[in-house]
Coordinates of C-alpha atoms (C1' of nucleotides) in Angstrom, one line a residue:
Chain A
M1 CA 15.9 14.2 -7.6
E2 CA 16.1 10.4 -7.7
N3 CA 12.4 9.5 -7.5
N4 CA 10.0 12.0 -9.0
I5 CA 7.1 10.6 -7.2
K6 CA 6.4 13.5 -4.9
P7 CA 4.5 12.5 -1.7
V8 CA 1.1 14.1 -1.2
N9 CA 0.2 16.0 1.9
F10 CA -2.8 18.1 3.1
I11 CA -1.1 21.4 2.2
K12 CA -0.5 20.4 -1.4
N13 CA -4.1 19.2 -1.6
I14 CA -5.3 22.6 -0.4
I15 CA -3.1 24.3 -3.0
R16 CA -4.4 22.0 -5.8
E17 CA -7.9 23.0 -4.9
D18 CA -7.0 26.7 -4.8
L19 CA -5.4 26.3 -8.2
K20 CA -8.6 24.6 -9.5
I21 CA -10.7 27.6 -8.5
N22 CA -8.1 30.1 -9.8
K23 CA -7.6 31.6 -6.4
N24 CA -5.0 34.4 -6.5
E25 CA -5.2 34.3 -10.3
G26 CA -3.4 31.0 -10.1
R27 CA -0.3 32.4 -8.3
I28 CA 1.5 30.3 -5.7
H29 CA 3.9 32.3 -3.6
T30 CA 5.4 31.1 -0.3
R31 CA 8.2 32.2 1.9
F32 CA 10.6 30.9 4.5
P33 CA 10.7 33.5 7.4
P34 CA 13.5 32.7 9.8
E35 CA 14.5 35.0 12.7
P36 CA 18.3 35.6 12.5
N37 CA 18.9 34.6 16.1
G38 CA 20.5 31.2 15.6
Y39 CA 21.7 28.6 13.2
L40 CA 19.3 26.6 11.0
H41 CA 18.8 23.0 12.0
I42 CA 17.2 19.9 10.5
G43 CA 13.8 21.0 11.7
H44 CA 14.1 24.2 9.7
A45 CA 15.1 22.0 6.7
K46 CA 11.6 20.6 6.9
A47 CA 10.0 24.0 6.6
I48 CA 12.5 25.1 3.9
C49 CA 11.9 22.0 1.8
L50 CA 8.1 22.5 2.2
N51 CA 8.0 26.2 1.2
F52 CA 10.6 26.1 -1.6
G53 CA 9.4 22.6 -2.7
I54 CA 5.8 23.8 -3.1
A55 CA 6.9 26.8 -5.1
E56 CA 9.1 24.5 -7.3
E57 CA 6.4 21.9 -7.8
F58 CA 3.5 24.3 -8.6
G59 CA 5.5 26.8 -10.7
G60 CA 5.4 29.5 -8.0
L61 CA 7.9 31.5 -6.1
C62 CA 9.4 31.3 -2.6
N63 CA 10.9 34.3 -0.8
L64 CA 13.5 34.3 1.9
R65 CA 12.6 36.9 4.5
F66 CA 14.3 37.5 7.8
D67 CA 11.8 38.3 10.5
D68 CA 14.1 40.7 12.4
T69 CA 11.8 42.5 14.8
N70 CA 13.8 42.0 17.9
P71 CA 17.2 43.8 17.7
V72 CA 18.5 42.5 21.0
K73 CA 18.6 38.9 19.8
E74 CA 19.5 39.2 16.2
E75 CA 23.0 39.2 14.5
Q76 CA 24.5 39.4 11.1
E77 CA 26.4 36.2 11.8
Y78 CA 23.1 34.3 11.8
I79 CA 21.9 36.0 8.6
D80 CA 25.1 34.9 6.9
S81 CA 24.9 31.3 8.1
I82 CA 21.2 31.0 7.2
I83 CA 21.8 32.2 3.7
K84 CA 24.7 29.8 3.3
D85 CA 22.7 26.8 4.7
I86 CA 19.7 27.3 2.4
K87 CA 21.9 27.7 -0.6
W88 CA 23.7 24.5 0.4
L89 CA 20.4 22.7 0.6
G90 CA 20.0 23.7 -3.1
F91 CA 17.2 26.3 -3.0
D92 CA 17.2 29.7 -4.7
W93 CA 15.1 32.8 -3.9
G94 CA 16.4 34.8 -6.9
D95 CA 16.4 38.5 -5.9
R96 CA 13.7 38.1 -3.4
L97 CA 15.7 38.4 -0.2
Y98 CA 13.7 40.5 2.2
F99 CA 13.7 41.7 5.8
A100 CA 10.8 42.5 7.9
S101 CA 12.8 45.6 9.0
D102 CA 12.4 46.8 5.3
Y103 CA 8.7 47.2 6.2
F104 CA 9.1 49.2 9.4
D105 CA 7.9 52.4 7.8
T106 CA 4.9 50.7 6.3
L107 CA 4.1 49.0 9.5
Y108 CA 4.2 52.4 11.3
E109 CA 1.7 53.7 8.8
Y110 CA -0.5 50.7 9.4
A111 CA -0.4 51.5 13.1
V112 CA -1.4 55.0 12.4
K113 CA -4.3 53.8 10.3
L114 CA -5.5 51.5 13.1
I115 CA -5.4 54.4 15.6
M116 CA -7.4 56.5 13.3
K117 CA -10.0 53.8 12.9
G118 CA -10.2 53.6 16.7
K119 CA -8.7 50.1 16.6
A120 CA -5.4 50.8 18.5
Y121 CA -4.3 52.8 21.5
V122 CA -1.3 53.8 23.4
C123 CA -1.3 52.1 26.8
D124 CA 0.7 53.3 29.8
L125 CA 0.5 50.1 31.7
S126 CA 3.8 48.4 32.6
A127 CA 4.6 44.9 31.5
D128 CA 3.5 43.5 34.9
E129 CA 0.3 45.5 34.8
I130 CA -0.6 44.2 31.4
R131 CA 0.0 40.7 32.5
E132 CA -2.1 41.2 35.6
T133 CA -5.0 42.6 33.7
R134 CA -4.9 40.0 30.9
G135 CA -7.0 37.6 32.9
T136 CA -6.3 33.9 32.9
L137 CA -7.2 30.9 30.7
T138 CA -10.6 30.8 32.3
E139 CA -11.2 34.3 33.4
P140 CA -11.6 37.4 31.2
G141 CA -9.1 40.3 31.4
I142 CA -10.1 43.8 32.3
D143 CA -9.9 46.9 30.0
S144 CA -6.8 49.1 30.3
P145 CA -7.7 52.5 31.7
Y146 CA -6.0 54.0 28.6
R147 CA -8.2 52.1 26.2
N148 CA -10.4 55.0 25.3
R149 CA -8.0 57.7 24.5
S150 CA -8.8 59.8 21.5
A151 CA -7.2 59.2 18.1
E152 CA -5.5 62.5 18.4
E153 CA -3.9 61.7 21.7
N154 CA -2.9 58.2 20.6
L155 CA -1.3 59.6 17.4
E156 CA 0.6 62.2 19.4
L157 CA 1.8 59.7 22.0
L158 CA 2.9 57.1 19.3
E159 CA 4.8 59.8 17.6
R160 CA 6.5 60.8 20.8
M161 CA 7.3 57.1 21.5
R162 CA 9.0 57.0 18.1
Q163 CA 10.9 60.2 19.0
G164 CA 12.3 58.4 22.0
E165 CA 10.7 60.6 24.6
F166 CA 9.9 57.7 26.9
P167 CA 12.0 55.1 28.5
N168 CA 12.0 51.4 27.5
G169 CA 8.8 49.7 28.5
A170 CA 7.0 52.9 29.5
R171 CA 4.3 52.6 27.0
T172 CA 3.0 50.3 24.3
L173 CA 0.7 50.5 21.4
R174 CA -2.0 48.0 21.7
A175 CA -4.7 46.7 19.4
K176 CA -8.2 47.4 20.7
I177 CA -10.0 44.0 20.3
D178 CA -11.6 42.2 23.2
M179 CA -10.2 41.8 26.7
A180 CA -12.7 39.0 27.3
H181 CA -11.8 36.9 24.3
G182 CA -11.3 33.2 24.8
N183 CA -8.2 33.4 22.8
L184 CA -5.6 35.3 24.8
N185 CA -3.9 36.6 21.7
M186 CA -7.0 38.7 21.1
R187 CA -6.9 40.5 24.5
D188 CA -5.5 43.8 23.2
P189 CA -2.1 42.5 22.1
V190 CA 0.9 44.7 22.0
M191 CA 1.8 46.0 18.6
Y192 CA 4.7 48.2 19.4
R193 CA 7.1 48.4 22.3
I194 CA 9.8 50.9 23.2
L195 CA 13.2 49.3 22.8
K196 CA 16.1 51.7 22.7
A197 CA 18.4 49.2 20.9
S198 CA 20.2 49.5 17.7
H199 CA 19.1 47.2 15.0
H200 CA 21.5 45.2 12.8
R201 CA 20.0 46.8 9.7
T202 CA 18.2 50.0 10.6
G203 CA 20.7 51.1 13.1
D204 CA 19.4 53.7 15.5
K205 CA 16.6 54.9 13.3
W206 CA 14.0 53.3 15.5
C207 CA 13.5 53.1 19.2
I208 CA 10.1 51.5 19.0
Y209 CA 9.9 48.1 17.3
P210 CA 6.8 46.2 16.1
T211 CA 6.1 42.9 17.8
Y212 CA 6.2 39.7 15.7
D213 CA 2.4 39.5 15.8
F214 CA 2.1 43.0 14.3
T215 CA 4.7 42.2 11.7
H216 CA 4.5 38.7 10.4
G217 CA 1.1 38.7 8.7
Q218 CA 1.5 42.1 7.2
S219 CA 5.0 41.2 5.9
D220 CA 3.5 38.2 4.1
S221 CA 0.7 40.5 2.8
I222 CA 3.2 43.1 1.5
E223 CA 5.1 40.4 -0.3
G224 CA 1.9 39.1 -1.9
I225 CA 2.3 35.7 -0.3
T226 CA -0.6 33.4 -1.2
H227 CA 0.1 30.6 1.3
S228 CA 1.7 31.3 4.7
L229 CA 2.9 28.0 6.0
C230 CA 3.9 28.0 9.6
S231 CA 4.0 25.7 12.6
L232 CA 1.2 24.6 14.9
E233 CA 1.9 27.0 17.7
F234 CA 0.8 29.9 15.5
E235 CA -2.7 28.5 15.0
D236 CA -3.9 30.6 17.9
H237 CA -2.4 33.7 16.3
R238 CA -4.2 33.3 13.0
P239 CA -7.4 35.0 14.2
L240 CA -5.2 38.0 15.2
Y241 CA -3.4 38.1 11.9
N242 CA -6.7 37.9 10.2
W243 CA -8.0 40.7 12.3
F244 CA -5.1 43.0 11.4
L245 CA -5.3 42.1 7.7
E246 CA -9.0 42.8 7.6
E247 CA -8.9 46.0 9.6
L248 CA -6.1 47.2 7.4
E249 CA -7.9 46.0 4.2
I250 CA -4.8 44.6 2.6
H251 CA -4.0 41.4 0.7
H252 CA -4.8 38.4 2.8
P253 CA -2.5 35.4 2.5
Q254 CA -3.9 32.1 3.7
Q255 CA -2.1 30.7 6.7
I256 CA -1.8 26.9 7.1
E257 CA -0.2 25.3 10.1
F258 CA 1.7 22.1 10.2
A259 CA 3.6 20.1 12.9
R260 CA 7.2 20.9 13.3
L261 CA 9.8 18.2 13.1
N262 CA 10.9 16.3 16.2
L263 CA 13.6 13.7 16.1
N264 CA 14.3 11.2 18.8
Y265 CA 17.7 11.4 20.6
T266 CA 17.9 14.9 19.3
I267 CA 17.2 18.4 20.6
L268 CA 15.8 20.9 18.1
S269 CA 15.3 23.9 20.3
K270 CA 17.3 27.0 19.3
R271 CA 17.5 28.0 22.9
K272 CA 19.0 24.6 24.0
L273 CA 21.3 24.4 21.0
L274 CA 22.6 27.8 21.9
E275 CA 23.2 26.5 25.4
L276 CA 25.2 23.6 24.1
V277 CA 27.4 25.9 22.1
K278 CA 27.8 28.6 24.8
G279 CA 28.3 26.0 27.5
G280 CA 31.1 24.3 25.7
Y281 CA 29.3 21.0 25.5
V282 CA 30.1 20.9 21.8
S283 CA 32.8 22.7 19.9
G284 CA 30.4 25.1 18.1
W285 CA 27.4 25.4 15.9
D286 CA 29.2 23.2 13.4
D287 CA 30.2 20.5 15.8
P288 CA 29.5 17.3 13.8
R289 CA 27.2 16.1 16.6
M290 CA 24.9 19.1 16.3
P291 CA 21.6 18.8 14.4
S292 CA 22.4 22.2 12.8
L293 CA 22.7 22.1 9.1
S294 CA 26.3 23.4 9.4
G295 CA 27.1 20.6 11.9
M296 CA 25.5 18.0 9.6
R297 CA 27.4 19.3 6.6
R298 CA 30.6 19.1 8.5
R299 CA 29.7 15.6 9.6
G300 CA 29.3 14.6 6.0
Y301 CA 25.6 14.7 5.4
T302 CA 24.6 15.6 1.9
A303 CA 22.0 18.2 1.0
E304 CA 20.4 15.5 -1.2
S305 CA 19.9 13.1 1.7
I306 CA 18.4 15.8 3.9
R307 CA 15.9 16.7 1.1
T308 CA 15.0 13.1 0.6
F309 CA 14.4 12.8 4.4
C310 CA 12.1 15.8 4.3
D311 CA 10.1 14.3 1.5
K312 CA 9.8 11.0 3.4
I313 CA 8.7 12.3 6.8
G314 CA 5.6 13.9 5.3
V315 CA 3.7 17.0 6.4
A316 CA 0.8 16.7 8.8
K317 CA -0.8 18.4 11.7
R318 CA -0.3 15.8 14.4
D319 CA 2.7 16.1 16.8
S320 CA 5.1 13.3 16.0
V321 CA 8.6 12.2 16.7
V322 CA 10.5 10.8 13.7
D323 CA 13.0 8.0 14.3
I324 CA 16.5 9.1 13.7
A325 CA 17.0 5.8 11.9
L326 CA 15.0 7.2 9.0
L327 CA 17.4 10.1 8.6
E328 CA 20.4 7.7 8.7
H329 CA 18.7 5.5 6.2
C330 CA 18.3 8.5 3.8
L331 CA 22.0 9.3 4.3
R332 CA 23.2 5.8 3.6
E333 CA 21.0 5.4 0.6
D334 CA 22.5 8.6 -0.9
L335 CA 26.1 7.9 0.1
N336 CA 26.0 4.3 -1.1
K337 CA 25.4 5.6 -4.6
R338 CA 28.0 8.3 -4.6
A339 CA 30.8 7.7 -2.1
P340 CA 34.0 6.2 -3.6
R341 CA 35.4 3.4 -1.6
F342 CA 38.7 3.2 0.1
M343 CA 40.3 0.9 2.7
A344 CA 41.2 2.3 6.1
V345 CA 42.1 0.5 9.3
L346 CA 40.9 2.2 12.4
N347 CA 42.4 -0.2 15.1
P348 CA 45.4 -1.7 13.4
L349 CA 46.7 -5.2 14.1
K350 CA 49.9 -6.1 12.3
V351 CA 49.9 -9.0 9.9
V352 CA 53.1 -10.5 8.5
I353 CA 52.8 -12.6 5.3
T354 CA 55.6 -15.0 6.1
N355 CA 55.8 -16.5 2.6
Y356 CA 55.7 -13.1 0.8
P357 CA 59.2 -12.0 -0.4
E358 CA 60.8 -9.4 1.9
G359 CA 61.4 -6.0 0.5
H360 CA 58.9 -6.7 -2.3
W361 CA 55.6 -4.9 -3.0
E362 CA 53.1 -4.7 -5.7
E363 CA 50.0 -2.8 -6.8
L364 CA 46.6 -4.4 -6.9
E365 CA 43.6 -3.2 -8.8
A366 CA 40.6 -2.1 -6.7
V367 CA 37.1 -1.0 -7.7
N368 CA 36.2 2.5 -6.7
N369 CA 32.5 2.1 -6.4
P370 CA 30.7 -1.2 -7.1
E371 CA 27.4 0.9 -7.4
D372 CA 28.9 3.1 -10.0
P373 CA 31.0 1.6 -12.8
S374 CA 31.9 5.0 -14.1
A375 CA 33.9 5.6 -10.9
G376 CA 36.6 3.4 -12.3
N377 CA 39.5 1.6 -10.6
R378 CA 42.6 2.5 -8.6
K379 CA 45.8 0.8 -7.5
V380 CA 46.5 -0.2 -3.9
P381 CA 49.9 -1.2 -2.7
F382 CA 50.3 -4.6 -1.1
A383 CA 53.4 -5.8 0.8
R384 CA 54.7 -8.3 3.3
E385 CA 53.6 -6.3 6.3
L386 CA 50.0 -5.2 6.6
Y387 CA 47.5 -4.0 9.0
I388 CA 44.0 -5.4 9.4
E389 CA 41.3 -4.4 11.8
R390 CA 41.9 -5.7 15.3
E391 CA 38.3 -6.9 15.6
D392 CA 38.6 -8.9 12.4
F393 CA 40.6 -11.5 14.3
M394 CA 39.5 -13.7 17.2
E395 CA 41.6 -16.3 18.9
E396 CA 38.6 -18.3 20.0
P397 CA 35.9 -17.4 17.5
P398 CA 32.2 -18.1 18.4
K399 CA 30.3 -20.1 15.8
K400 CA 28.9 -17.2 13.9
F401 CA 32.2 -15.3 13.7
Y402 CA 33.6 -16.1 10.3
R403 CA 36.5 -13.7 10.0
L404 CA 40.1 -14.5 10.7
A405 CA 41.1 -17.0 13.4
P406 CA 44.0 -19.4 14.0
G407 CA 44.2 -21.9 11.1
R408 CA 41.5 -20.1 9.2
E409 CA 41.6 -18.7 5.7
V410 CA 40.0 -15.4 4.6
R411 CA 40.3 -13.1 1.7
L412 CA 42.0 -9.7 1.8
R413 CA 39.9 -7.6 -0.5
Y414 CA 41.3 -7.2 -4.0
A415 CA 44.4 -9.1 -2.8
Y416 CA 44.9 -12.7 -1.8
F417 CA 43.6 -15.4 0.4
I418 CA 45.6 -15.5 3.6
K419 CA 45.7 -18.1 6.3
C420 CA 46.5 -17.4 9.9
E421 CA 49.4 -19.6 11.2
E422 CA 50.1 -18.0 14.5
A423 CA 49.1 -15.2 16.8
V424 CA 52.1 -13.5 18.4
K425 CA 51.5 -12.2 21.9
D426 CA 53.4 -9.8 24.2
E427 CA 54.3 -10.4 27.8
N428 CA 50.8 -9.4 28.9
G429 CA 49.2 -11.9 26.6
E430 CA 48.0 -9.3 24.2
I431 CA 48.0 -10.2 20.6
I432 CA 50.5 -7.9 18.8
E433 CA 51.0 -9.6 15.5
L434 CA 49.6 -12.3 13.2
R435 CA 51.8 -14.5 11.2
C436 CA 50.0 -15.6 8.1
T437 CA 50.7 -17.2 4.7
Y438 CA 49.2 -16.2 1.4
D439 CA 48.3 -18.2 -1.7
P440 CA 49.8 -16.5 -4.7
A441 CA 47.3 -18.3 -6.9
T442 CA 44.5 -16.2 -5.4
K443 CA 45.8 -12.9 -6.6
G444 CA 42.9 -10.4 -7.0
G445 CA 40.8 -12.4 -4.6
D446 CA 39.6 -15.3 -6.6
A447 CA 40.6 -18.9 -6.0
P448 CA 41.2 -20.8 -9.3
D449 CA 40.3 -24.0 -7.6
G450 CA 36.9 -22.7 -6.6
R451 CA 37.8 -22.7 -2.9
K452 CA 35.6 -20.5 -0.8
V453 CA 36.2 -18.3 2.2
K454 CA 33.6 -16.9 4.5
A455 CA 35.0 -13.5 5.0
T456 CA 36.7 -10.7 3.1
L457 CA 38.7 -8.2 5.1
H458 CA 40.0 -4.8 4.4
W459 CA 43.7 -4.1 4.9
V460 CA 46.4 -1.6 4.3
S461 CA 50.1 -1.9 3.6
A462 CA 52.1 -1.0 6.7
E463 CA 54.8 0.8 5.0
H464 CA 52.6 2.7 2.5
A465 CA 49.7 3.5 4.8
V466 CA 49.0 7.1 5.8
P467 CA 48.6 7.7 9.6
A468 CA 45.4 9.6 10.4
E469 CA 43.0 10.7 13.1
V470 CA 39.5 9.5 12.9
R471 CA 36.6 10.8 14.9
L472 CA 33.7 8.6 15.7
Y473 CA 30.5 10.2 16.7
D474 CA 27.6 8.8 18.5
R475 CA 24.3 10.4 19.4
L476 CA 24.6 13.4 21.6
F477 CA 21.8 12.3 23.9
L478 CA 21.2 9.1 25.7
K479 CA 17.5 9.3 25.9
E480 CA 15.0 9.0 23.1
D481 CA 13.4 12.1 24.5
P482 CA 16.3 14.3 25.8
S483 CA 14.0 16.7 27.5
E484 CA 12.7 14.1 29.8
A485 CA 15.1 14.8 32.7
P486 CA 15.8 12.8 35.8
E487 CA 14.4 14.1 39.1
G488 CA 16.0 17.3 40.0
E489 CA 18.1 17.7 36.9
D490 CA 17.6 19.3 33.5
W491 CA 17.9 18.0 30.0
K492 CA 21.7 18.4 30.0
A493 CA 21.9 15.4 32.3
N494 CA 21.0 13.3 29.3
I495 CA 24.0 14.3 27.3
N496 CA 26.0 11.4 26.1
T497 CA 29.5 12.0 27.4
E498 CA 30.9 9.3 25.0
S499 CA 29.5 10.9 21.9
L500 CA 32.9 11.6 20.6
K501 CA 35.7 9.0 20.3
V502 CA 39.0 10.1 18.8
L503 CA 41.2 7.4 17.3
N504 CA 44.7 8.6 16.8
N505 CA 46.4 5.6 15.3
C506 CA 44.4 4.9 12.2
R507 CA 46.0 3.9 8.8
L508 CA 44.6 4.9 5.5
E509 CA 45.4 3.5 2.1
P510 CA 47.7 6.0 0.4
N511 CA 45.1 7.1 -2.1
L512 CA 43.4 8.9 0.8
A513 CA 46.2 11.3 1.3
G514 CA 45.6 15.0 0.6
K515 CA 41.8 14.9 0.1
P516 CA 40.1 18.3 0.3
V517 CA 38.0 19.3 3.3
G518 CA 34.5 17.9 2.9
F519 CA 35.6 14.9 0.8
I520 CA 33.2 12.1 1.4
C521 CA 34.0 8.4 1.0
Q522 CA 33.3 5.0 2.3
F523 CA 35.9 3.2 4.4
E524 CA 35.0 -0.3 3.2
R525 CA 33.2 -2.5 5.7
I526 CA 33.1 0.4 8.3
G527 CA 31.1 3.4 7.2
Y528 CA 31.1 6.7 5.5
F529 CA 33.7 9.3 6.4
C530 CA 34.3 12.9 5.6
A531 CA 37.6 14.9 5.6
D532 CA 37.4 17.4 8.4
K533 CA 38.6 21.0 8.3
D534 CA 41.0 20.1 11.1
S535 CA 43.1 18.0 8.7
S536 CA 46.7 19.1 8.2
S537 CA 49.1 18.1 5.4
E538 CA 50.9 15.8 7.8
K539 CA 47.8 14.2 9.3
P540 CA 44.4 13.9 7.7
V541 CA 41.4 14.0 10.1
F542 CA 38.2 12.1 9.1
N543 CA 34.8 12.3 10.7
R544 CA 32.6 9.2 10.7
T545 CA 29.4 10.4 9.0
V546 CA 27.5 7.2 9.7
S547 CA 28.4 3.6 10.0
L548 CA 27.5 0.9 7.5
K549 CA 24.7 -1.4 8.6
D550 CA 26.4 -4.1 10.6
E551 CA 24.9 -7.6 10.6
W552 CA 27.7 -8.9 12.8
A553 CA 27.0 -6.3 15.4
R554 CA 23.4 -7.2 15.3
I555 CA 24.1 -10.8 15.9
Q556 CA 26.4 -10.0 18.8
G557 CA 23.7 -7.7 20.3
R558 CA 21.2 -10.5 20.1
E559 CA 23.6 -13.0 21.7
E560 CA 24.1 -10.5 24.6
L561 CA 20.3 -10.2 25.1
R562 CA 20.1 -14.0 25.1
V563 CA 22.8 -14.3 27.7
K564 CA 21.1 -11.8 29.9
S565 CA 17.7 -13.4 29.9
Chain B
rU1 C1' -13.6 25.1 34.4
rG2 C1' -11.7 29.3 28.6
rG3 C1' -9.8 29.1 23.5
rG4 C1' -7.3 26.4 19.5
rG5 C1' -5.6 21.6 17.5
rC6 C1' -4.6 16.3 17.1
rG7 C1' -5.7 10.8 17.7
rU8 C1' -4.6 4.9 11.4
rA9 C1' 1.2 -0.7 13.0
rG10 C1' 7.2 0.0 17.2
rC11 C1' 8.2 5.2 14.3
rC12 C1' 6.5 8.5 10.2
rA13 C1' 2.3 8.6 6.9
rA14 C1' -1.7 8.0 2.7
rG15 C1' -6.8 7.2 2.5
rG16 C1' -12.3 11.2 4.1
rG17 C1' -19.1 6.0 2.7
rG18 C1' -17.4 0.2 -0.8
rC19 C1' -14.4 -3.0 2.6
rA20 C1' -6.5 -0.4 5.3
rA21 C1' -1.0 2.8 0.1
rG22 C1' 4.1 3.6 0.9
rG23 C1' 8.7 4.3 3.8
rC24 C1' 11.7 3.3 8.3
rA25 C1' 12.3 -0.4 12.1
rC26 C1' 11.9 -5.5 12.9
rG27 C1' 12.0 -11.0 11.4
rG28 C1' 13.0 -14.8 7.5
rG29 C1' 15.3 -16.3 2.7
rG30 C1' 18.4 -15.5 -1.9
rU31 C1' 22.7 -13.0 -4.5
rU32 C1' 27.5 -11.0 -3.1
rU33 C1' 35.5 -10.3 -3.3
rU34 C1' 32.1 -4.8 1.8
rG35 C1' 28.4 -9.7 7.7
rG36 C1' 27.5 -3.2 2.7
rU37 C1' 24.3 -2.8 -1.6
rC38 C1' 20.5 -5.4 -4.3
rC39 C1' 16.3 -9.0 -4.6
rC40 C1' 12.1 -11.8 -2.6
rC41 C1' 8.8 -12.9 1.6
rG42 C1' 6.4 -11.7 6.4
rC43 C1' 4.6 -7.6 9.5
rA44 C1' -3.0 -3.3 11.5
rU45 C1' -9.5 -8.9 10.2
rC46 C1' -8.3 -3.3 11.8
rC47 C1' -8.1 2.8 12.0
rG48 C1' -8.4 6.1 20.6
rG49 C1' -13.2 3.8 23.3
rA50 C1' -18.6 3.2 23.2
rG51 C1' -23.1 3.8 20.8
rG52 C1' -25.9 5.2 16.3
rU53 C1' -27.1 6.1 10.8
rU54 C1' -26.3 2.8 6.4
rC55 C1' -27.0 -2.9 2.3
rG56 C1' -22.0 -1.3 3.7
rA57 C1' -18.1 3.3 8.1
rA58 C1' -11.2 4.4 9.5
rU59 C1' -14.3 7.6 6.6
rC60 C1' -21.2 10.5 8.6
rC61 C1' -23.6 11.5 13.7
rU62 C1' -23.6 11.4 19.2
rU63 C1' -20.8 10.8 23.4
rC64 C1' -16.7 9.7 26.2
rC65 C1' -11.2 9.2 26.7
rG66 C1' -6.2 10.7 25.8
rC67 C1' -2.3 14.0 24.0
rC68 C1' -0.4 18.9 22.3
rC69 C1' -0.4 24.5 22.2
rC70 C1' -1.8 29.5 24.5
rA71 C1' -1.7 33.8 30.2
rG72 C1' 6.5 37.4 26.5
rC73 C1' 6.5 44.6 25.6
rC74 C1' 10.2 36.4 22.3
rA75 C1' 9.5 34.4 17.5

RNA sequence: UGGGGCGUAGCCAAGGGGCAAGGCACGGGGUUUUGGUCCCCGCAUCCGGAGGUUCGAAUCCUUCCGCCCCAGCCA
């Protein structure tokens, strides 16, 4: 951790107070409880950092528990990916990997206990009938006709439900609370439903499954959790969880709700992300444009940058939308310190140094990372024919453009000053080559006579360079709030169809050959890039993780605005 | 018209009777062999509105307004 100044938030304040009064004998025990029905995304990272972070900070423990109460949606693939992603973020749950399904037997006993206390009953109403009798937001519901069955009858019926005697949906076990309660969750909620589906862990042992409401709180209780942190939408469920815990007379964790993360230009709904994957709008859960942790990892995000981001956004109860610029800031801040620098030309423009001896080449010394002296130096080949970035030359430069132009001198990084003598064009008037001269006295990039140039360009030797593919990513959605759809369309209308640009004619300095998948570096003056798994030995593929901040682009943008107005 | 929450700068977010932290974004300047980094400076006389209590309020009280969540046998 780079800065040890941990931000404060209302949850930590509560915990400090609890510690002060020695609540739970001073124990702090949290948990991260994902449902294995999708891949983790940056929003989950907030909850993970919060739960594991609090345990770390207060000398407590944090469990990983899969809330797997719905066999029809859950899969082993998701479990594997979730475990991988949390480990990648750098958190550890020791041997405390649990599953709500581990508690199915206990939960069943709890249900029996509630029946015996007269606090639960088997209801024969169909799903539709339950909905119809639940009432509305403003009107009370009406009691189920099965509400007053005897404990014996309920016990027998529940057992027969468990034995698989009734078809799916035929009966449910319901808590007997209050059909007139202002909180809909308290209107005799369903505790068990008949679901003849095989579970990824318990197989065909069960054909009734507890609902999340009848599972979550008790699972926390069983694990001895002291602080159950969850998102705002469960605030309404807290009274119900409390009711179960009190009726069951078991350990009572304290639930605290906080606002989940929202990011502009981003969708963080598992359902919609699944739709992007299934609909082929992206290449998969790990498409570098996805906000999934696997996608971000492939894109080149570091775990450290994500953790810093989670620290910086804070934790509160108000709904908010964080600016994606903050995430990118955290990324750049981390990458600036650690990414070794290389030169790569994305849109090559040939440069011939006319006064440089033909057939000759030399090696020049380059610094690997100006932010980190320990990163050392490397050699880069320089020759008569080079490539520079097409946009680093302008035939008729505007006043604020101080890169290469006819008659103008610039520095080639770590190499020489060169002066543009001529721009060679093809029959269409397109510039295909620059004829330049160099000043041998400026080797390394310094002019002995103190002469200054306004720009330093990156370059690559034409004959030594490695051809590569580079993928440039842009935001996946055009609107700040992607869910705000145009009339008659849905959120997918906001997908940015230009979010991926593939450049096939890029040239990398030779040092970039053969880098392993996941290798992260900076292409000087352009941005941070990461070797993709699609790389082959013949042709490396790099993903642009994030661009460098670009003052020139900003100036141009401003000029455009001025012209328009 | 029921229940539960929330309203501090463009975006996050501390602060919970003593007179507005911090970060991002944005603007200006300096350094610079990355128009990167780094460094300086600026950026809420005001805390959803209106009343009230108080020597003193963003913080307490009253009231109004706005926004979010809840009617799955999803989580």
